[in-house]
Short mmCIF file of C-alpha atoms and ligand atoms in Angstrom, two decimals:
data_model
loop_
_atom_site.label_atom_id
_atom_site.label_comp_id
_atom_site.label_asym_id
_atom_site.label_seq_id
_atom_site.Cartn_x
_atom_site.Cartn_y
_atom_site.Cartn_z
CA MET A 1 -18.92 -22.85 3.43
CA VAL A 2 -15.47 -21.78 2.28
CA THR A 3 -12.52 -23.06 4.37
CA PRO A 4 -11.15 -20.41 6.78
CA PHE A 5 -7.75 -19.13 5.67
CA ARG A 6 -4.75 -19.57 7.98
CA CYS A 7 -1.36 -18.20 7.00
CA MET A 8 1.34 -20.89 7.51
CA PRO A 9 3.84 -20.00 10.24
CA ASN A 10 7.43 -19.57 9.03
CA CYS A 11 6.40 -19.64 5.38
CA GLY A 12 7.40 -16.17 4.17
CA TYR A 13 6.94 -17.12 0.53
CA CYS A 14 4.98 -13.95 -0.26
CA CYS A 15 7.97 -11.95 1.04
CA THR A 16 10.13 -13.31 -1.79
CA ILE A 17 7.86 -13.17 -4.84
CA SER A 18 8.09 -9.56 -5.97
CA PRO A 19 8.58 -5.99 -4.76
CA VAL A 20 5.86 -4.96 -2.31
CA THR A 21 3.56 -2.07 -3.21
CA VAL A 22 3.39 0.45 -0.36
CA PHE A 23 1.76 3.83 0.24
CA PRO A 24 3.83 7.05 0.37
CA HIS A 25 3.42 7.42 4.16
CA GLU A 26 4.45 3.77 4.59
CA VAL A 27 7.76 4.67 2.92
CA ILE A 28 8.37 7.12 5.78
CA ILE A 29 7.27 4.66 8.51
CA LEU A 30 9.23 1.72 7.10
CA SER A 31 12.36 3.83 6.54
CA ARG A 32 12.26 4.91 10.21
CA LEU A 33 11.71 1.33 11.36
CA ALA A 34 14.59 0.11 9.17
CA GLU A 35 16.84 2.67 10.87
CA GLU A 36 15.79 1.48 14.32
CA LEU A 37 16.27 -2.17 13.33
CA ASP A 38 19.63 -1.57 11.56
CA ILE A 39 18.28 -2.74 8.23
CA THR A 40 20.46 -1.11 5.59
CA ASP A 41 19.24 -2.57 2.30
CA LEU A 42 15.80 -1.00 2.14
CA VAL A 43 15.13 0.54 -1.29
CA PHE A 44 11.90 2.05 -2.64
CA LYS A 45 11.16 2.86 -6.28
CA PRO A 46 8.23 5.05 -7.32
CA GLY A 47 5.19 3.06 -8.46
CA TYR A 48 2.10 4.88 -9.73
CA VAL A 49 2.84 8.50 -10.54
CA ILE A 50 0.61 11.43 -11.58
CA THR A 51 1.67 14.88 -12.76
CA ASP A 52 1.16 18.31 -11.25
CA ILE A 53 1.55 20.54 -14.30
CA LYS A 54 1.16 23.72 -12.24
CA ASN A 55 4.23 23.05 -10.07
CA GLY A 56 6.23 20.89 -12.48
CA VAL A 57 6.47 17.75 -10.36
CA ARG A 58 5.40 14.14 -10.61
CA ILE A 59 3.60 12.84 -7.51
CA ALA A 60 4.18 9.22 -6.49
CA LEU A 61 0.97 7.71 -5.09
CA SER A 62 2.65 4.37 -4.48
CA TYR A 63 6.13 2.88 -4.18
CA LEU A 64 7.64 -0.54 -4.71
CA MET A 65 9.69 -1.85 -1.79
CA GLN A 66 12.47 -3.77 -3.54
CA LEU A 67 13.67 -7.28 -2.74
CA ASN A 68 17.27 -7.26 -1.53
CA SER A 69 20.30 -8.98 -3.10
CA LYS A 70 19.16 -12.29 -1.54
CA GLY A 71 15.84 -11.96 -3.38
CA ILE A 72 13.81 -11.40 -0.21
CA CYS A 73 12.16 -8.45 1.49
CA PRO A 74 14.74 -6.62 3.64
CA PHE A 75 12.46 -7.11 6.67
CA LEU A 76 12.30 -10.90 6.28
CA ASP A 77 14.49 -12.96 8.59
CA PRO A 78 16.04 -15.43 6.09
CA TYR A 79 16.50 -18.20 8.70
CA ASN A 80 13.18 -18.45 10.49
CA LYS A 81 11.17 -16.70 7.73
CA THR A 82 9.52 -14.21 10.07
CA CYS A 83 8.80 -10.55 9.45
CA SER A 84 10.80 -8.18 11.65
CA VAL A 85 8.09 -5.49 11.48
CA HIS A 86 5.20 -7.88 12.14
CA SER A 87 4.49 -6.58 15.64
CA LEU A 88 5.41 -2.99 14.71
CA TYR A 89 4.01 -1.87 11.38
CA LYS A 90 3.46 -4.26 8.49
CA PRO A 91 2.53 -2.67 5.13
CA LEU A 92 -1.14 -2.98 4.22
CA THR A 93 -0.27 -5.04 1.14
CA CYS A 94 1.44 -7.63 3.34
CA ARG A 95 -1.45 -7.68 5.79
CA SER A 96 -4.00 -8.22 3.05
CA PHE A 97 -2.05 -10.86 1.09
CA PRO A 98 -3.32 -13.12 -0.51
CA TYR A 99 -6.42 -10.90 -0.90
CA LEU A 100 -5.07 -8.02 -2.92
CA PRO A 101 -5.86 -5.59 -5.73
CA ARG A 102 -5.75 -7.14 -9.19
CA VAL A 103 -6.10 -3.70 -10.69
CA ILE A 104 -6.34 -0.17 -9.30
CA ARG A 105 -7.73 2.35 -11.77
CA TYR A 106 -7.15 6.01 -10.95
CA ILE A 107 -9.48 8.61 -12.40
CA ILE A 108 -7.87 12.04 -12.84
CA ASP A 109 -10.65 14.26 -14.18
CA PRO A 110 -9.49 17.77 -15.28
CA GLU A 111 -13.07 18.96 -15.92
CA LEU A 112 -14.45 18.13 -12.47
CA LYS A 113 -11.03 18.44 -10.80
CA VAL A 114 -11.45 15.10 -9.10
CA VAL A 115 -9.04 12.33 -8.17
CA ASP A 116 -10.85 9.04 -7.70
CA PHE A 117 -10.12 5.35 -8.12
CA ASN A 118 -11.68 1.94 -8.27
CA VAL A 119 -10.18 -1.36 -7.25
CA GLU A 120 -10.76 -4.95 -8.39
CA PHE A 121 -9.53 -7.70 -6.09
CA VAL A 122 -8.04 -11.13 -6.64
CA ILE A 123 -7.01 -13.94 -4.29
CA SER A 124 -3.50 -14.97 -5.17
CA SER A 125 -2.88 -18.67 -5.81
CA LEU A 126 0.82 -17.97 -5.36
CA CYS A 127 0.13 -18.47 -1.66
CA PRO A 128 0.56 -22.23 -1.03
CA VAL A 129 -2.36 -22.30 1.43
CA ILE A 130 -4.64 -20.94 -1.29
CA LYS A 131 -3.16 -23.19 -3.96
CA ASN A 132 -3.62 -26.35 -1.90
CA ASN A 133 -6.94 -25.72 -0.16
CA TYR A 134 -9.19 -23.62 -2.41
CA THR A 135 -10.84 -24.43 -5.70
CA PRO A 136 -11.20 -21.83 -8.47
CA ASP A 137 -14.93 -21.81 -7.58
CA ASP A 138 -14.13 -20.95 -3.92
CA LEU A 139 -11.92 -18.07 -5.04
CA GLU A 140 -14.49 -16.83 -7.53
CA LEU A 141 -17.17 -16.92 -4.82
CA MET A 142 -15.02 -14.93 -2.39
CA ILE A 143 -14.18 -12.33 -5.01
CA ARG A 144 -17.83 -11.94 -6.01
CA ASN A 145 -19.12 -11.83 -2.42
CA ILE A 146 -17.10 -9.83 0.09
CA LYS A 147 -19.15 -11.21 3.00
CA ILE A 148 -17.98 -14.72 2.18
CA ALA A 149 -14.40 -13.48 1.80
CA MET A 150 -14.73 -11.67 5.14
CA LYS A 151 -15.75 -14.92 6.84
CA ALA A 152 -12.90 -16.91 5.33
CA MET A 153 -10.11 -14.33 5.71
CA PRO A 154 -11.33 -11.49 7.97
CA LYS A 155 -7.92 -9.95 8.77
CA GLU A 156 -6.84 -9.92 5.14
CA VAL A 157 -10.09 -8.41 3.82
CA ASP A 158 -10.02 -5.89 6.64
CA ALA A 159 -6.53 -4.78 5.64
CA ALA A 160 -7.66 -4.48 2.01
CA GLN A 161 -10.57 -2.29 3.14
CA GLU A 162 -8.19 -0.20 5.24
CA ALA A 163 -6.05 0.30 2.10
CA ILE A 164 -9.13 1.69 0.33
CA ARG A 165 -9.75 4.11 3.23
CA VAL A 166 -6.13 5.25 3.10
CA ARG A 167 -6.13 5.62 -0.69
CA LYS A 168 -9.23 7.78 -0.33
CA ILE A 169 -7.41 10.15 2.06
CA TYR A 170 -4.83 10.75 -0.70
CA ALA A 171 -7.49 11.11 -3.42
CA ASP A 172 -9.60 13.53 -1.35
CA ALA A 173 -6.62 15.67 -0.28
CA LEU A 174 -5.41 15.98 -3.89
CA THR A 175 -8.95 16.80 -5.04
CA ALA A 176 -9.21 19.55 -2.39
CA LEU A 177 -5.83 21.03 -3.39
CA TRP A 178 -6.77 20.91 -7.06
CA ARG A 179 -10.11 22.65 -6.49
CA ALA A 180 -8.42 25.29 -4.32
CA GLY A 181 -6.03 26.04 -7.20
CA TYR A 182 -2.79 24.93 -5.53
CA ILE A 183 -2.16 22.10 -7.99
CA GLU A 184 -3.26 21.12 -11.51
CA LEU A 185 -3.25 17.38 -12.04
CA ARG A 186 -2.94 15.12 -15.03
CA GLY A 187 -2.48 11.36 -15.36
CA ASN A 188 0.93 9.95 -16.11
CA ASP A 189 0.99 10.39 -19.89
CA GLY A 190 4.70 9.66 -20.31
CA ASN A 191 5.49 13.36 -20.81
CA ASN A 192 7.48 15.45 -18.35
CA VAL A 193 9.65 12.48 -17.39
CA ASN A 194 12.43 14.85 -16.33
CA TRP A 195 10.34 16.49 -13.64
CA PRO A 196 11.27 15.52 -10.09
CA ILE A 197 9.23 12.82 -8.35
CA VAL A 198 7.82 13.76 -4.96
CA ASN A 199 6.32 11.53 -2.27
CA ALA A 200 2.54 12.23 -2.19
CA PHE A 201 2.44 12.20 1.63
CA GLU A 202 5.22 14.79 1.93
CA TYR A 203 3.85 16.83 -0.96
CA ILE A 204 0.30 17.03 0.43
CA ARG A 205 1.71 18.01 3.83
CA GLN A 206 3.36 21.09 2.31
CA PHE A 207 -0.15 22.44 1.73
CA ILE A 208 -2.15 20.62 4.44
CA PRO A 209 0.21 20.17 7.41
CA HIS A 210 -2.47 18.72 9.65
CA ILE A 211 -2.37 15.53 7.56
CA THR A 212 0.24 13.59 9.53
CA LEU A 213 1.32 9.98 9.96
CA ASP A 214 -1.36 9.71 12.69
CA SER A 215 -4.01 10.44 10.06
CA PHE A 216 -3.09 7.10 8.51
CA VAL A 217 -1.79 5.12 11.48
CA PRO A 218 -3.32 6.41 14.73
CA ASN A 219 -0.88 4.50 17.02
CA ILE A 220 2.25 5.52 15.12
CA MET A 221 3.93 7.09 18.18
CA GLU A 222 3.55 3.86 20.20
CA ILE A 223 4.93 1.86 17.27
CA MET A 224 8.02 4.04 17.04
CA LYS A 225 8.54 3.89 20.80
CA LYS A 226 8.29 0.09 20.70
CA ALA A 227 10.78 -0.06 17.82
CA ARG A 228 13.30 2.00 19.85
CA SER A 229 12.99 -0.14 22.97
S1 SF4 B 301 2.55 -17.13 1.05
FE1 SF4 B 301 0.57 -17.40 2.11
S2 SF4 B 301 1.01 -18.85 3.77
FE2 SF4 B 301 2.97 -18.07 3.06
S3 SF4 B 301 3.40 -16.31 4.44
FE3 SF4 B 301 2.37 -15.51 2.60
S4 SF4 B 301 0.19 -15.46 3.13
FE4 SF4 B 301 1.20 -16.80 4.62
S1 SF4 B 302 7.32 -6.32 5.34
FE1 SF4 B 302 7.24 -8.28 6.39
S2 SF4 B 302 5.42 -9.31 5.59
FE2 SF4 B 302 5.90 -7.62 4.19
S3 SF4 B 302 7.16 -8.57 2.59
FE3 SF4 B 302 8.52 -7.74 4.16
S4 SF4 B 302 8.96 -9.45 5.56
FE4 SF4 B 302 7.14 -9.96 4.35
#
């Protein structure tokens, strides 16, 4: 049996390694939370971008939440190494770490007018708990068999599965818009770099307004209320 994973309290190392990949709707949620919490150094840069050649825009399907000038996530308390959005809304990447995508391949198919993706996972040895307690064979086993991974790190695998569900909402909405003729998608081929970049959540909502933050995070209203109190 593989050792159960327990994140070390007051570690916060994974909040200092690199920018955090977040979904477009998480940009909106985290920006609102930062406002409520008086966090002023929150910066997002577009991550994976596709092109809508019909409307002349590039659509960001992910963003990178930048480390601040201290080299840490803006939500990390530098003294006690706790996350200030832990009990509010923590990005799915943070919740799934150290079980995270090694590669996400998007499929943008102009013939079938389909947006799809596949994901390969890895368990990061940058996490000291992983580094010190798991052998390469343990990690290989967990990556090959999700049931074993689920037993060892249920919350993390669950968050990774939730990220797949969320990514599918984006892929399906873009596919529907493409097939209905509102948009015409292409992969990011390095052309059209001067076209504006739009947030996929906000862009999709222009056409399908019933896709809201609740579609991704059902208790979003409670979270915002809690952040204000
Ligand atoms: S690096 Fe590992 S132990 Fe440290 S906070 Fe992140 S997940 Fe937890
Ligand atoms: S949001 Fe929280 S858990 Fe995620 S990197 Fe920032 S401080 Fe760490």
